[in-house]
């Protein structure tokens, strides 16, 4: 029995959508890289003190002969921290949305940031902890415990942890933990001002000594999340389908959640709790590259770094010569985006 062979033109037309999708993904990646490089240059150049290109290039020989060159040197760790924080929060938000299949999943909305913040506040107020390396362990422990509590509460009752229950449980736990942090801080005038500023979330005053202890946690978290990308694609098909394809769903969830918690806890210890980055960035990346987490995760890192660095630049320029913390700027962007997502996905019906 003879079968007709498709013509070369038909074969080319079949490949066109896939080729166009791949080209769109690579184009989006290139544009994000270019925009991130531009934001890096702007972040080093702009601040309370006016600097020029000569001041930036003057650092190449290691000299700090002028106040302008010293100002540029102080912006380098701040810029790196903004990029690391944005990448960590963007990737952790994407992983949480993939694990829970919840479009509203975010380290801030699910109470993970609040748990990390409360653990650090307790360590400072009750145990006198002052070292950044100790903040990291406390923040990661608090982030992990709060994530477990939110999931357990959302799992109670018939139907399990639905997206709506996760969002509501996260909001309640986040409010409760934030209230506890405030209750601990208020009687302590000696540490209240410092901690209140940290709780807003920001990258101002960053130093290399603050960033270095967090790097192993952040790199480990990024590596674990990156290795989970293919498995997150399987989880998107549903637990039963993923199990039928030979995937160990429970182990995948634990490993991916561990990576996200390392990222959230590590960056919260250094910057304070910064909300909405993990919510906004993955949705934007899905519009660019579709639902494949092998593309969503790396692009979330790039887009998150771009968003937080740009927010930091705007915060410096809007209130110049003072500045607005980056946590305030991301809230201004994220709150309207949150409302749009709720309306688009009709979360009330889930």
PDB file of C-alpha atoms in Angstrom, residues 25-273:
ATOM      1  CA  UNK A  25      12.635  33.170  22.551  1.00  0.00           C
ATOM      2  CA  UNK A  26      16.182  33.963  21.487  1.00  0.00           C
ATOM      3  CA  UNK A  27      15.163  37.482  20.515  1.00  0.00           C
ATOM      4  CA  UNK A  28      13.545  38.021  23.915  1.00  0.00           C
ATOM      5  CA  UNK A  29      16.673  36.732  25.649  1.00  0.00           C
ATOM      6  CA  UNK A  30      18.887  39.061  23.620  1.00  0.00           C
ATOM      7  CA  UNK A  31      16.686  42.087  24.343  1.00  0.00           C
ATOM      8  CA  UNK A  32      16.691  41.331  28.067  1.00  0.00           C
ATOM      9  CA  UNK A  33      20.486  41.001  28.067  1.00  0.00           C
ATOM     10  CA  UNK A  34      20.907  44.323  26.278  1.00  0.00           C
ATOM     11  CA  UNK A  35      18.446  46.073  28.597  1.00  0.00           C
ATOM     12  CA  UNK A  36      20.188  44.576  31.640  1.00  0.00           C
ATOM     13  CA  UNK A  37      23.577  45.822  30.438  1.00  0.00           C
ATOM     14  CA  UNK A  38      22.097  49.300  29.950  1.00  0.00           C
ATOM     15  CA  UNK A  39      20.553  49.276  33.429  1.00  0.00           C
ATOM     16  CA  UNK A  40      23.906  48.177  34.875  1.00  0.00           C
ATOM     17  CA  UNK A  41      25.629  51.192  33.337  1.00  0.00           C
ATOM     18  CA  UNK A  42      22.865  53.565  34.453  1.00  0.00           C
ATOM     19  CA  UNK A  43      22.895  52.201  37.986  1.00  0.00           C
ATOM     20  CA  UNK A  44      26.603  52.864  38.315  1.00  0.00           C
ATOM     21  CA  UNK A  45      26.306  56.326  36.756  1.00  0.00           C
ATOM     22  CA  UNK A  46      23.244  57.788  38.517  1.00  0.00           C
ATOM     23  CA  UNK A  47      22.807  58.650  42.159  1.00  0.00           C
ATOM     24  CA  UNK A  48      22.666  61.524  44.621  1.00  0.00           C
ATOM     25  CA  UNK A  49      26.032  62.770  43.313  1.00  0.00           C
ATOM     26  CA  UNK A  50      26.433  63.600  39.633  1.00  0.00           C
ATOM     27  CA  UNK A  51      29.130  61.499  37.971  1.00  0.00           C
ATOM     28  CA  UNK A  52      30.636  61.465  34.502  1.00  0.00           C
ATOM     29  CA  UNK A  53      32.064  58.808  32.221  1.00  0.00           C
ATOM     30  CA  UNK A  54      35.590  59.820  33.249  1.00  0.00           C
ATOM     31  CA  UNK A  55      34.756  59.014  36.862  1.00  0.00           C
ATOM     32  CA  UNK A  56      33.605  55.535  35.877  1.00  0.00           C
ATOM     33  CA  UNK A  57      36.615  54.776  33.689  1.00  0.00           C
ATOM     34  CA  UNK A  58      38.895  56.195  36.386  1.00  0.00           C
ATOM     35  CA  UNK A  59      38.104  53.151  38.520  1.00  0.00           C
ATOM     36  CA  UNK A  60      39.813  50.881  36.010  1.00  0.00           C
ATOM     37  CA  UNK A  61      43.227  51.845  37.363  1.00  0.00           C
ATOM     38  CA  UNK A  62      42.052  51.374  40.960  1.00  0.00           C
ATOM     39  CA  UNK A  63      42.180  55.041  41.885  1.00  0.00           C
ATOM     40  CA  UNK A  64      39.658  56.847  44.076  1.00  0.00           C
ATOM     41  CA  UNK A  65      41.077  60.339  43.752  1.00  0.00           C
ATOM     42  CA  UNK A  66      37.774  62.196  43.742  1.00  0.00           C
ATOM     43  CA  UNK A  67      34.490  62.061  45.594  1.00  0.00           C
ATOM     44  CA  UNK A  68      32.742  61.203  42.336  1.00  0.00           C
ATOM     45  CA  UNK A  69      34.945  58.143  41.808  1.00  0.00           C
ATOM     46  CA  UNK A  70      34.321  57.058  45.399  1.00  0.00           C
ATOM     47  CA  UNK A  71      30.570  57.418  44.803  1.00  0.00           C
ATOM     48  CA  UNK A  72      30.798  55.241  41.690  1.00  0.00           C
ATOM     49  CA  UNK A  73      32.771  52.603  43.617  1.00  0.00           C
ATOM     50  CA  UNK A  74      30.102  52.490  46.323  1.00  0.00           C
ATOM     51  CA  UNK A  75      27.410  51.868  43.687  1.00  0.00           C
ATOM     52  CA  UNK A  76      29.080  48.720  42.344  1.00  0.00           C
ATOM     53  CA  UNK A  77      28.071  46.377  45.215  1.00  0.00           C
ATOM     54  CA  UNK A  78      24.644  48.016  45.310  1.00  0.00           C
ATOM     55  CA  UNK A  79      24.133  47.301  41.620  1.00  0.00           C
ATOM     56  CA  UNK A  80      25.326  43.715  41.944  1.00  0.00           C
ATOM     57  CA  UNK A  81      23.016  43.145  44.909  1.00  0.00           C
ATOM     58  CA  UNK A  82      20.029  44.548  43.001  1.00  0.00           C
ATOM     59  CA  UNK A  83      20.740  42.187  40.114  1.00  0.00           C
ATOM     60  CA  UNK A  84      21.204  39.172  42.389  1.00  0.00           C
ATOM     61  CA  UNK A  85      18.060  39.995  44.373  1.00  0.00           C
ATOM     62  CA  UNK A  86      15.960  40.440  41.248  1.00  0.00           C
ATOM     63  CA  UNK A  87      17.236  37.202  39.723  1.00  0.00           C
ATOM     64  CA  UNK A  88      16.659  35.242  42.942  1.00  0.00           C
ATOM     65  CA  UNK A  89      13.142  36.571  43.502  1.00  0.00           C
ATOM     66  CA  UNK A  90      12.169  36.138  39.840  1.00  0.00           C
ATOM     67  CA  UNK A  91      13.303  32.511  39.716  1.00  0.00           C
ATOM     68  CA  UNK A  92      11.809  31.630  43.114  1.00  0.00           C
ATOM     69  CA  UNK A  93       8.469  33.139  42.078  1.00  0.00           C
ATOM     70  CA  UNK A  94       8.439  31.134  38.848  1.00  0.00           C
ATOM     71  CA  UNK A  95       9.243  27.917  40.726  1.00  0.00           C
ATOM     72  CA  UNK A  96       6.507  28.555  43.304  1.00  0.00           C
ATOM     73  CA  UNK A  97       3.962  29.182  40.567  1.00  0.00           C
ATOM     74  CA  UNK A  98       5.028  25.963  38.878  1.00  0.00           C
ATOM     75  CA  UNK A  99       4.895  23.899  42.071  1.00  0.00           C
ATOM     76  CA  UNK A 100       1.487  25.146  43.160  1.00  0.00           C
ATOM     77  CA  UNK A 101       0.034  25.759  39.677  1.00  0.00           C
ATOM     78  CA  UNK A 102      -1.115  29.039  41.202  1.00  0.00           C
ATOM     79  CA  UNK A 103      -0.793  32.271  39.161  1.00  0.00           C
ATOM     80  CA  UNK A 104      -0.708  34.283  42.422  1.00  0.00           C
ATOM     81  CA  UNK A 105       2.210  32.383  43.968  1.00  0.00           C
ATOM     82  CA  UNK A 106       4.963  34.727  45.109  1.00  0.00           C
ATOM     83  CA  UNK A 107       7.441  34.695  48.023  1.00  0.00           C
ATOM     84  CA  UNK A 108       5.720  37.750  49.482  1.00  0.00           C
ATOM     85  CA  UNK A 109       2.115  36.705  48.945  1.00  0.00           C
ATOM     86  CA  UNK A 110       2.668  33.162  50.262  1.00  0.00           C
ATOM     87  CA  UNK A 111       4.241  34.379  53.501  1.00  0.00           C
ATOM     88  CA  UNK A 112       7.752  33.097  52.761  1.00  0.00           C
ATOM     89  CA  UNK A 113       9.367  36.543  52.956  1.00  0.00           C
ATOM     90  CA  UNK A 114       7.453  37.363  56.142  1.00  0.00           C
ATOM     91  CA  UNK A 115       8.667  34.141  57.757  1.00  0.00           C
ATOM     92  CA  UNK A 116      12.261  34.904  56.841  1.00  0.00           C
ATOM     93  CA  UNK A 117      11.904  38.453  58.158  1.00  0.00           C
ATOM     94  CA  UNK A 118      10.393  37.313  61.468  1.00  0.00           C
ATOM     95  CA  UNK A 119      13.220  34.837  62.036  1.00  0.00           C
ATOM     96  CA  UNK A 120      15.817  37.575  61.485  1.00  0.00           C
ATOM     97  CA  UNK A 121      13.933  39.995  63.772  1.00  0.00           C
ATOM     98  CA  UNK A 122      13.810  37.374  66.546  1.00  0.00           C
ATOM     99  CA  UNK A 123      17.516  36.677  66.122  1.00  0.00           C
ATOM    100  CA  UNK A 124      18.418  40.355  66.393  1.00  0.00           C
ATOM    101  CA  UNK A 125      16.019  41.314  69.190  1.00  0.00           C
ATOM    102  CA  UNK A 126      16.210  38.254  71.449  1.00  0.00           C
ATOM    103  CA  UNK A 127      19.605  36.725  70.738  1.00  0.00           C
ATOM    104  CA  UNK A 128      21.675  39.757  69.779  1.00  0.00           C
ATOM    105  CA  UNK A 129      22.780  38.275  66.458  1.00  0.00           C
ATOM    106  CA  UNK A 130      24.691  40.789  64.352  1.00  0.00           C
ATOM    107  CA  UNK A 131      26.611  38.766  61.775  1.00  0.00           C
ATOM    108  CA  UNK A 132      25.260  38.614  58.215  1.00  0.00           C
ATOM    109  CA  UNK A 133      26.134  34.908  57.989  1.00  0.00           C
ATOM    110  CA  UNK A 134      23.853  34.191  60.948  1.00  0.00           C
ATOM    111  CA  UNK A 135      21.061  36.224  59.344  1.00  0.00           C
ATOM    112  CA  UNK A 136      21.222  33.871  56.390  1.00  0.00           C
ATOM    113  CA  UNK A 137      20.611  30.703  58.381  1.00  0.00           C
ATOM    114  CA  UNK A 138      17.794  32.323  60.329  1.00  0.00           C
ATOM    115  CA  UNK A 139      16.113  33.691  57.187  1.00  0.00           C
ATOM    116  CA  UNK A 140      16.284  30.352  55.376  1.00  0.00           C
ATOM    117  CA  UNK A 141      14.886  28.532  58.417  1.00  0.00           C
ATOM    118  CA  UNK A 142      12.056  31.054  58.789  1.00  0.00           C
ATOM    119  CA  UNK A 143      11.244  30.934  55.072  1.00  0.00           C
ATOM    120  CA  UNK A 144      11.084  27.135  55.095  1.00  0.00           C
ATOM    121  CA  UNK A 145       8.887  26.933  58.192  1.00  0.00           C
ATOM    122  CA  UNK A 146       6.424  29.534  56.923  1.00  0.00           C
ATOM    123  CA  UNK A 147       6.169  27.787  53.538  1.00  0.00           C
ATOM    124  CA  UNK A 148       5.349  24.483  55.267  1.00  0.00           C
ATOM    125  CA  UNK A 149       2.732  26.116  57.520  1.00  0.00           C
ATOM    126  CA  UNK A 150       1.032  27.862  54.588  1.00  0.00           C
ATOM    127  CA  UNK A 151       0.868  24.647  52.575  1.00  0.00           C
ATOM    128  CA  UNK A 152      -0.455  22.602  55.518  1.00  0.00           C
ATOM    129  CA  UNK A 153      -3.182  25.129  56.272  1.00  0.00           C
ATOM    130  CA  UNK A 154      -4.181  25.302  52.601  1.00  0.00           C
ATOM    131  CA  UNK A 155      -4.320  21.485  52.456  1.00  0.00           C
ATOM    132  CA  UNK A 156      -6.898  21.180  55.235  1.00  0.00           C
ATOM    133  CA  UNK A 157     -10.393  20.174  54.218  1.00  0.00           C
ATOM    134  CA  UNK A 158     -11.828  18.771  51.038  1.00  0.00           C
ATOM    135  CA  UNK A 159     -10.049  19.533  47.774  1.00  0.00           C
ATOM    136  CA  UNK A 160      -6.539  20.055  49.130  1.00  0.00           C
ATOM    137  CA  UNK A 161      -4.307  23.041  48.482  1.00  0.00           C
ATOM    138  CA  UNK A 162      -6.185  24.845  45.714  1.00  0.00           C
ATOM    139  CA  UNK A 163      -4.796  28.115  44.299  1.00  0.00           C
ATOM    140  CA  UNK A 164      -7.404  30.136  46.166  1.00  0.00           C
ATOM    141  CA  UNK A 165      -6.655  28.441  49.487  1.00  0.00           C
ATOM    142  CA  UNK A 166      -2.920  28.926  49.024  1.00  0.00           C
ATOM    143  CA  UNK A 167      -3.394  32.618  48.289  1.00  0.00           C
ATOM    144  CA  UNK A 168      -5.684  33.123  51.289  1.00  0.00           C
ATOM    145  CA  UNK A 169      -3.495  31.077  53.637  1.00  0.00           C
ATOM    146  CA  UNK A 170      -0.411  32.942  52.487  1.00  0.00           C
ATOM    147  CA  UNK A 171      -2.075  36.310  53.001  1.00  0.00           C
ATOM    148  CA  UNK A 172      -3.228  35.385  56.512  1.00  0.00           C
ATOM    149  CA  UNK A 173       0.127  33.923  57.567  1.00  0.00           C
ATOM    150  CA  UNK A 174       2.005  36.871  56.050  1.00  0.00           C
ATOM    151  CA  UNK A 175      -0.146  39.363  57.964  1.00  0.00           C
ATOM    152  CA  UNK A 176       0.226  37.400  61.199  1.00  0.00           C
ATOM    153  CA  UNK A 177       4.004  37.094  60.909  1.00  0.00           C
ATOM    154  CA  UNK A 178       4.379  40.767  59.993  1.00  0.00           C
ATOM    155  CA  UNK A 179       2.316  41.702  63.061  1.00  0.00           C
ATOM    156  CA  UNK A 180       4.549  39.548  65.255  1.00  0.00           C
ATOM    157  CA  UNK A 181       7.634  41.255  63.833  1.00  0.00           C
ATOM    158  CA  UNK A 182       6.143  44.665  64.619  1.00  0.00           C
ATOM    159  CA  UNK A 183       5.208  43.570  68.152  1.00  0.00           C
ATOM    160  CA  UNK A 184       8.786  42.469  68.786  1.00  0.00           C
ATOM    161  CA  UNK A 185      10.302  45.657  67.369  1.00  0.00           C
ATOM    162  CA  UNK A 186       8.088  48.293  69.031  1.00  0.00           C
ATOM    163  CA  UNK A 187       9.416  47.944  72.607  1.00  0.00           C
ATOM    164  CA  UNK A 188      13.021  47.943  71.371  1.00  0.00           C
ATOM    165  CA  UNK A 189      13.966  51.529  70.644  1.00  0.00           C
ATOM    166  CA  UNK A 190      17.631  50.515  70.383  1.00  0.00           C
ATOM    167  CA  UNK A 191      17.072  48.396  67.271  1.00  0.00           C
ATOM    168  CA  UNK A 192      13.694  49.653  66.019  1.00  0.00           C
ATOM    169  CA  UNK A 193      14.990  52.204  63.519  1.00  0.00           C
ATOM    170  CA  UNK A 194      17.488  49.815  61.948  1.00  0.00           C
ATOM    171  CA  UNK A 195      15.052  46.923  61.598  1.00  0.00           C
ATOM    172  CA  UNK A 196      12.169  49.081  60.344  1.00  0.00           C
ATOM    173  CA  UNK A 197      14.378  50.362  57.536  1.00  0.00           C
ATOM    174  CA  UNK A 198      15.429  46.788  56.705  1.00  0.00           C
ATOM    175  CA  UNK A 199      11.813  45.570  56.676  1.00  0.00           C
ATOM    176  CA  UNK A 200      10.948  47.999  53.869  1.00  0.00           C
ATOM    177  CA  UNK A 201      13.345  46.156  51.588  1.00  0.00           C
ATOM    178  CA  UNK A 202      16.206  47.845  49.792  1.00  0.00           C
ATOM    179  CA  UNK A 203      19.708  47.568  48.392  1.00  0.00           C
ATOM    180  CA  UNK A 204      21.065  50.934  49.547  1.00  0.00           C
ATOM    181  CA  UNK A 205      24.298  50.823  51.520  1.00  0.00           C
ATOM    182  CA  UNK A 206      25.226  47.388  50.196  1.00  0.00           C
ATOM    183  CA  UNK A 207      28.808  46.265  50.711  1.00  0.00           C
ATOM    184  CA  UNK A 208      30.872  43.382  49.419  1.00  0.00           C
ATOM    185  CA  UNK A 209      30.990  41.998  52.984  1.00  0.00           C
ATOM    186  CA  UNK A 210      27.195  41.680  52.973  1.00  0.00           C
ATOM    187  CA  UNK A 211      26.983  40.044  49.559  1.00  0.00           C
ATOM    188  CA  UNK A 212      29.780  37.475  49.853  1.00  0.00           C
ATOM    189  CA  UNK A 213      28.225  35.233  52.582  1.00  0.00           C
ATOM    190  CA  UNK A 214      24.957  35.011  50.617  1.00  0.00           C
ATOM    191  CA  UNK A 215      26.528  33.936  47.326  1.00  0.00           C
ATOM    192  CA  UNK A 216      26.810  30.169  48.107  1.00  0.00           C
ATOM    193  CA  UNK A 217      23.120  30.036  49.111  1.00  0.00           C
ATOM    194  CA  UNK A 218      21.965  31.999  46.074  1.00  0.00           C
ATOM    195  CA  UNK A 219      24.073  30.023  43.604  1.00  0.00           C
ATOM    196  CA  UNK A 220      22.930  26.728  45.145  1.00  0.00           C
ATOM    197  CA  UNK A 221      19.307  27.827  44.942  1.00  0.00           C
ATOM    198  CA  UNK A 222      19.653  28.876  41.314  1.00  0.00           C
ATOM    199  CA  UNK A 223      21.325  25.567  40.444  1.00  0.00           C
ATOM    200  CA  UNK A 224      18.623  23.483  42.151  1.00  0.00           C
ATOM    201  CA  UNK A 225      15.831  25.458  40.501  1.00  0.00           C
ATOM    202  CA  UNK A 226      17.526  25.202  37.118  1.00  0.00           C
ATOM    203  CA  UNK A 227      17.828  21.429  37.425  1.00  0.00           C
ATOM    204  CA  UNK A 228      14.104  21.266  38.283  1.00  0.00           C
ATOM    205  CA  UNK A 229      12.966  23.049  35.110  1.00  0.00           C
ATOM    206  CA  UNK A 230      12.136  19.939  33.056  1.00  0.00           C
ATOM    207  CA  UNK A 231      10.332  18.344  35.995  1.00  0.00           C
ATOM    208  CA  UNK A 232       8.237  21.474  36.507  1.00  0.00           C
ATOM    209  CA  UNK A 233       7.031  21.027  32.936  1.00  0.00           C
ATOM    210  CA  UNK A 234       5.813  17.553  33.877  1.00  0.00           C
ATOM    211  CA  UNK A 235       4.114  18.811  37.045  1.00  0.00           C
ATOM    212  CA  UNK A 236       2.203  21.289  34.905  1.00  0.00           C
ATOM    213  CA  UNK A 237       0.445  18.282  33.345  1.00  0.00           C
ATOM    214  CA  UNK A 238      -0.899  17.252  36.756  1.00  0.00           C
ATOM    215  CA  UNK A 239       0.427  14.975  39.497  1.00  0.00           C
ATOM    216  CA  UNK A 240      -1.225  11.844  38.082  1.00  0.00           C
ATOM    217  CA  UNK A 241       0.188  12.415  34.612  1.00  0.00           C
ATOM    218  CA  UNK A 242       3.658  13.203  35.989  1.00  0.00           C
ATOM    219  CA  UNK A 243       3.595  10.022  38.084  1.00  0.00           C
ATOM    220  CA  UNK A 244       2.459   8.030  35.063  1.00  0.00           C
ATOM    221  CA  UNK A 245       5.483   9.329  33.145  1.00  0.00           C
ATOM    222  CA  UNK A 246       7.785   7.975  35.865  1.00  0.00           C
ATOM    223  CA  UNK A 247       8.400  11.167  37.833  1.00  0.00           C
ATOM    224  CA  UNK A 248       8.600  11.094  41.620  1.00  0.00           C
ATOM    225  CA  UNK A 249       6.295  14.014  42.313  1.00  0.00           C
ATOM    226  CA  UNK A 250       6.972  14.348  46.044  1.00  0.00           C
ATOM    227  CA  UNK A 251      10.747  14.429  45.562  1.00  0.00           C
ATOM    228  CA  UNK A 252      10.447  16.976  42.764  1.00  0.00           C
ATOM    229  CA  UNK A 253       8.331  19.246  44.941  1.00  0.00           C
ATOM    230  CA  UNK A 254      10.739  19.024  47.865  1.00  0.00           C
ATOM    231  CA  UNK A 255      13.828  19.738  45.754  1.00  0.00           C
ATOM    232  CA  UNK A 256      12.288  22.619  43.808  1.00  0.00           C
ATOM    233  CA  UNK A 257      10.848  24.102  47.015  1.00  0.00           C
ATOM    234  CA  UNK A 258      14.279  23.839  48.649  1.00  0.00           C
ATOM    235  CA  UNK A 259      15.821  25.825  45.804  1.00  0.00           C
ATOM    236  CA  UNK A 260      13.138  28.508  46.037  1.00  0.00           C
ATOM    237  CA  UNK A 261      13.509  28.762  49.825  1.00  0.00           C
ATOM    238  CA  UNK A 262      17.286  29.122  49.559  1.00  0.00           C
ATOM    239  CA  UNK A 263      16.790  31.989  47.119  1.00  0.00           C
ATOM    240  CA  UNK A 264      14.089  33.728  49.182  1.00  0.00           C
ATOM    241  CA  UNK A 265      15.807  33.298  52.521  1.00  0.00           C
ATOM    242  CA  UNK A 266      19.246  34.214  51.256  1.00  0.00           C
ATOM    243  CA  UNK A 267      18.179  37.425  49.575  1.00  0.00           C
ATOM    244  CA  UNK A 268      15.772  38.451  52.356  1.00  0.00           C
ATOM    245  CA  UNK A 269      18.591  38.221  54.892  1.00  0.00           C
ATOM    246  CA  UNK A 270      20.615  40.750  52.909  1.00  0.00           C
ATOM    247  CA  UNK A 271      17.968  43.074  51.428  1.00  0.00           C
ATOM    248  CA  UNK A 272      14.925  42.627  53.622  1.00  0.00           C
ATOM    249  CA  UNK A 273      11.557  41.416  52.294  1.00  0.00           C
TER     250      UNK A 273
END
